[in-house]
CSV table of C-alpha atoms and ligand atoms in Angstrom, one decimal:
chain,number,residue,atom,x,y,z
U,1440,VAL,CA,119.1,106.1,106.7
U,1441,ARG,CA,120.4,102.8,107.8
U,1442,SER,CA,118.7,101.4,110.9
U,1443,PHE,CA,119.8,98.5,113.1
U,1444,VAL,CA,117.3,97.0,115.5
U,1445,VAL,CA,118.8,94.9,118.2
U,1446,ILE,CA,116.5,92.5,120.0
U,1447,GLY,CA,117.5,91.8,123.6
U,1448,GLN,CA,115.3,88.9,124.6
U,1449,ARG,CA,116.4,89.1,128.2
U,1450,ALA,CA,117.9,92.6,128.3
U,1451,THR,CA,116.4,94.4,131.3
U,1452,ALA,CA,114.0,97.4,130.7
U,1453,SER,CA,114.6,98.5,134.4
U,1454,PRO,CA,117.4,100.8,135.3
U,1455,GLY,CA,118.6,98.9,138.4
U,1456,PHE,CA,121.5,97.0,136.9
U,1457,LEU,CA,125.0,97.4,138.2
U,1458,LEU,CA,127.6,99.3,136.1
U,1459,ASP,CA,130.3,97.1,137.7
U,1460,ASP,CA,128.6,93.9,136.6
U,1461,LEU,CA,126.6,94.5,133.5
U,1462,PRO,CA,126.8,91.0,132.1
U,1463,GLY,CA,125.6,89.5,135.4
U,1464,THR,CA,122.8,92.0,136.3
U,1465,SER,CA,121.3,93.4,133.1
U,1466,GLY,CA,120.3,90.5,131.0
U,1467,ARG,CA,123.3,91.1,128.8
U,1468,ILE,CA,122.8,94.8,128.0
U,1469,ASP,CA,126.6,94.8,127.5
U,1470,LEU,CA,126.0,93.0,124.2
U,1471,LEU,CA,123.5,95.7,123.1
U,1472,LEU,CA,125.9,98.5,124.0
U,1473,ARG,CA,128.6,97.0,121.8
U,1474,CYS,CA,126.0,97.0,119.1
U,1475,VAL,CA,125.4,100.7,119.6
U,1476,ARG,CA,129.1,101.3,119.3
U,1477,SER,CA,129.5,99.3,116.1
U,1478,ALA,CA,126.3,100.8,114.5
U,1479,LEU,CA,127.1,104.4,115.3
U,1480,LEU,CA,130.8,105.0,115.9
U,1481,VAL,CA,133.6,105.0,113.4
U,1482,SER,CA,137.1,106.0,114.2
U,1483,HIS,CA,136.9,109.7,115.3
U,1484,GLY,CA,133.3,110.2,114.4
U,1485,VAL,CA,129.6,109.2,114.3
U,1486,ARG,CA,127.7,107.7,111.3
U,1487,ARG,CA,125.2,110.5,110.8
U,1488,ASP,CA,123.2,108.3,108.4
U,1489,THR,CA,122.5,105.6,111.0
U,1490,ARG,CA,120.1,104.9,113.8
U,1491,VAL,CA,120.1,102.1,116.3
U,1492,TYR,CA,117.2,100.7,118.3
U,1493,LEU,CA,117.5,98.5,121.3
U,1494,VAL,CA,114.5,96.4,122.1
U,1495,LEU,CA,114.5,95.4,125.8
U,1496,LEU,CA,112.3,92.5,126.5
U,1497,GLY,CA,113.6,91.4,130.0
U,1498,GLY,CA,112.4,92.2,133.5
U,1499,PRO,CA,109.2,93.5,135.0
U,1500,ASP,CA,109.3,96.9,133.2
U,1501,ALA,CA,109.6,95.3,129.7
U,1502,PRO,CA,109.0,95.9,127.0
U,1503,LYS,CA,110.8,99.2,126.3
U,1504,SER,CA,112.7,100.4,123.3
U,1505,ILE,CA,115.6,102.9,123.1
U,1506,ARG,CA,116.6,104.8,120.0
U,1507,VAL,CA,119.9,106.5,119.4
U,1508,ASP,CA,119.9,108.7,116.3
U,1509,GLY,CA,123.3,109.2,114.7
U,1510,SER,CA,122.2,112.4,112.9
U,1511,ILE,CA,121.9,114.3,116.1
U,1512,ALA,CA,123.9,112.1,118.6
U,1513,GLU,CA,126.4,114.0,120.8
U,1514,PHE,CA,129.0,113.0,123.3
U,1515,LEU,CA,128.7,109.3,122.3
U,1516,ARG,CA,131.7,107.5,123.7
U,1517,PRO,CA,132.8,104.0,122.8
U,1518,ASP,CA,133.2,102.6,126.2
U,1519,GLU,CA,130.4,100.5,127.6
U,1520,ARG,CA,130.3,102.1,131.0
U,1521,SER,CA,129.4,105.6,129.7
U,1522,MET,CA,126.8,104.0,127.4
U,1523,ALA,CA,125.4,101.9,130.2
U,1524,THR,CA,124.9,105.2,132.2
U,1525,ARG,CA,123.0,106.6,129.2
U,1526,VAL,CA,120.8,103.5,129.1
U,1527,GLN,CA,120.1,103.8,132.8
U,1528,LYS,CA,119.0,107.4,132.4
U,1529,ALA,CA,116.8,106.4,129.5
U,1530,LEU,CA,115.2,103.7,131.6
U,1531,SER,CA,114.6,106.0,134.5
U,1532,ALA,CA,112.9,108.6,132.4
U,1533,GLU,CA,109.3,109.6,132.9
U,1534,LEU,CA,107.6,108.1,129.8
U,1535,ALA,CA,105.0,110.0,127.7
U,1536,GLU,CA,102.9,108.4,125.0
U,1537,GLY,CA,105.1,107.4,122.0
U,1538,TRP,CA,108.8,108.3,122.0
U,1539,THR,CA,110.2,110.5,124.8
U,1540,ALA,CA,113.1,112.5,123.5
U,1541,LEU,CA,116.1,112.7,125.9
U,1542,ARG,CA,119.3,114.6,125.5
U,1543,HIS,CA,122.0,114.1,122.9
U,1544,GLY,CA,120.0,112.1,120.4
U,1545,TRP,CA,118.6,109.4,122.7
U,1546,ALA,CA,114.9,108.5,123.0
U,1547,VAL,CA,112.9,105.9,124.8
U,1548,ALA,CA,109.4,104.4,124.4
U,1549,ARG,CA,107.3,101.9,126.1
U,1550,GLY,CA,106.7,98.9,123.8
U,1551,GLY,CA,108.8,96.5,121.9
U,1552,VAL,CA,109.2,95.6,118.2
U,1553,GLU,CA,105.8,97.1,117.3
U,1554,VAL,CA,106.8,100.7,118.4
U,1555,VAL,CA,110.1,100.3,116.4
U,1556,LEU,CA,108.3,99.1,113.3
U,1557,ALA,CA,106.0,102.1,113.5
U,1558,ASP,CA,109.0,104.4,113.8
U,1559,LEU,CA,110.8,102.8,110.8
U,1560,GLY,CA,108.0,103.8,108.4
U,1561,GLY,CA,108.6,102.5,104.9
U,1562,ALA,CA,112.2,101.4,105.4
U,1563,ARG,CA,113.0,98.0,103.7
U,1564,ARG,CA,113.4,95.4,106.4
U,1565,PHE,CA,115.9,92.6,106.6
U,1566,VAL,CA,116.5,90.1,109.4
U,1567,LEU,CA,120.2,89.2,109.9
U,1568,ASP,CA,120.1,85.4,110.0
U,1569,GLU,CA,122.8,82.9,109.4
U,1570,GLY,CA,120.5,80.9,107.1
U,1571,GLY,CA,119.4,83.9,104.9
U,1572,ARG,CA,120.4,85.0,101.5
U,1573,ASP,CA,123.9,86.3,101.0
U,1574,VAL,CA,124.0,90.1,101.6
U,1575,ARG,CA,126.3,90.3,98.5
U,1576,SER,CA,123.5,89.1,96.3
U,1577,ILE,CA,120.8,91.5,97.3
U,1578,SER,CA,120.2,95.2,96.5
U,1579,VAL,CA,119.7,97.4,99.5
U,1580,PRO,CA,117.9,100.7,99.3
U,1581,ALA,CA,119.0,103.8,101.1
U,1582,GLU,CA,116.1,103.5,103.6
U,1583,VAL,CA,116.8,100.2,105.2
U,1584,ALA,CA,116.5,98.5,108.6
U,1585,PHE,CA,118.3,95.4,109.7
U,1586,PHE,CA,117.1,93.3,112.7
U,1587,VAL,CA,119.8,91.7,114.8
U,1588,GLY,CA,119.4,89.0,117.5
U,1589,ASP,CA,121.3,88.7,120.8
U,1590,HIS,CA,123.0,85.6,122.1
U,1591,THR,CA,119.6,83.9,122.2
U,1592,GLY,CA,119.0,84.6,118.5
U,1593,ILE,CA,116.1,86.5,116.9
U,1594,ALA,CA,113.2,84.1,117.9
U,1595,ASP,CA,110.1,84.3,115.9
U,1596,LEU,CA,109.8,87.9,115.0
U,1597,THR,CA,107.3,88.4,112.3
U,1598,VAL,CA,108.5,91.8,111.0
U,1599,GLY,CA,107.8,91.2,107.3
U,1600,ALA,CA,111.5,91.0,106.6
U,1601,ASP,CA,113.7,89.0,104.3
U,1602,ALA,CA,116.5,87.0,106.0
U,1603,VAL,CA,120.0,87.9,104.9
U,1604,SER,CA,123.3,86.3,105.9
U,1605,ILE,CA,126.6,88.1,106.1
U,1606,GLY,CA,128.7,84.9,105.9
U,1607,PRO,CA,129.0,81.3,106.9
U,1608,ARG,CA,130.1,81.8,110.5
U,1609,SER,CA,127.7,82.9,113.3
U,1610,VAL,CA,129.4,85.9,114.7
U,1611,HIS,CA,128.6,88.3,117.6
U,1612,ALA,CA,125.8,90.7,116.9
U,1613,ASP,CA,128.1,93.8,117.0
U,1614,ASP,CA,130.4,92.1,114.5
U,1615,ALA,CA,127.4,91.3,112.3
U,1616,ILE,CA,126.5,95.0,112.3
U,1617,ALA,CA,130.1,96.1,111.5
U,1618,ILE,CA,130.1,93.7,108.5
U,1619,VAL,CA,126.8,95.0,107.2
U,1620,HIS,CA,128.1,98.6,107.4
U,1621,ASN,CA,131.3,97.5,105.6
U,1622,GLU,CA,129.4,95.8,102.8
U,1623,LEU,CA,127.2,98.9,102.3
U,1624,ASP,CA,130.1,101.3,102.6
U,1625,ARG,CA,131.9,99.5,99.8
U,1626,ARG,CA,128.9,99.9,97.5
U,1627,ALA,CA,128.5,103.6,98.3
U,1628,THR,CA,131.8,104.6,96.8
B,3044,SAM,C1,125.5,85.6,118.4
B,3044,SAM,S1,124.4,85.6,117.1
B,3044,SAM,C2,123.1,84.6,117.6
B,3044,SAM,C3,123.6,83.2,117.8
B,3044,SAM,C4,122.6,82.1,117.5
B,3044,SAM,N1,121.6,82.4,116.5
B,3044,SAM,C5,122.0,81.5,118.7
B,3044,SAM,O1,120.8,81.6,119.0
B,3044,SAM,O2,122.8,81.0,119.5
B,3044,SAM,C6,123.7,87.2,117.2
B,3044,SAM,C7,123.0,87.7,116.0
B,3044,SAM,O3,123.9,88.2,115.0
B,3044,SAM,C8,123.4,88.0,113.7
B,3044,SAM,N2,124.4,87.1,113.0
B,3044,SAM,C9,125.4,86.5,113.5
B,3044,SAM,N3,126.1,85.8,112.5
B,3044,SAM,C10,125.4,86.1,111.4
B,3044,SAM,C11,125.6,85.7,110.0
B,3044,SAM,N4,126.6,84.9,109.6
B,3044,SAM,N5,124.7,86.1,109.1
B,3044,SAM,C12,123.7,87.0,109.5
B,3044,SAM,N6,123.5,87.3,110.7
B,3044,SAM,C13,124.3,86.9,111.7
B,3044,SAM,C14,122.0,87.4,113.8
B,3044,SAM,O4,121.1,88.4,113.8
B,3044,SAM,C15,122.1,86.7,115.2
B,3044,SAM,O5,120.8,86.6,115.8
């Protein structure tokens, strides 16, 4: 399983944002939704071997984390509006201890990086970082998790991970995810 963990330093953990103004009202959840798309969706399909986590660290209800599991995801559409509605539902859910499973492969938990780390189990962890080692020079096991920052970067997350770079330019988080997938897809053939 390939996992991508997207850290939203300001992304709101409350459902009260406006679908008509996501960038202005959600702490840039729009960036995170684009990451869900690039992590899970290919042309006419879902990457069944991939999971994406959104860590929402903004607003009074933070921290919360959302997981979308490609192995069971259904009705996942590429447009931000429909994904934003899913996120709103997840953030409105009554939360139990640990992960609360929602419909169609979505789940939500109270807590930030620590709940995601517990869920990742023994997966090898990498942080995507412009200053890290070239992804082309490292071996990547099948059970792997990549941590990705938002527009504010990844801050000081001590997740016991090695830093890897996907190239010399700092790109948008969703593009970084697409490039990692492409690198690994090329190896898998
Ligand atoms: C828009 S970038 C963050 C920009 C910059 N670090 C900052 O704070 O302004 C979003 C995330 O994409 C990933 N990323 C972007 N370019 C990358 C690269 N060349 N190599 C590895 N990761 C990259 C990193 O995880 C980064 O935190």
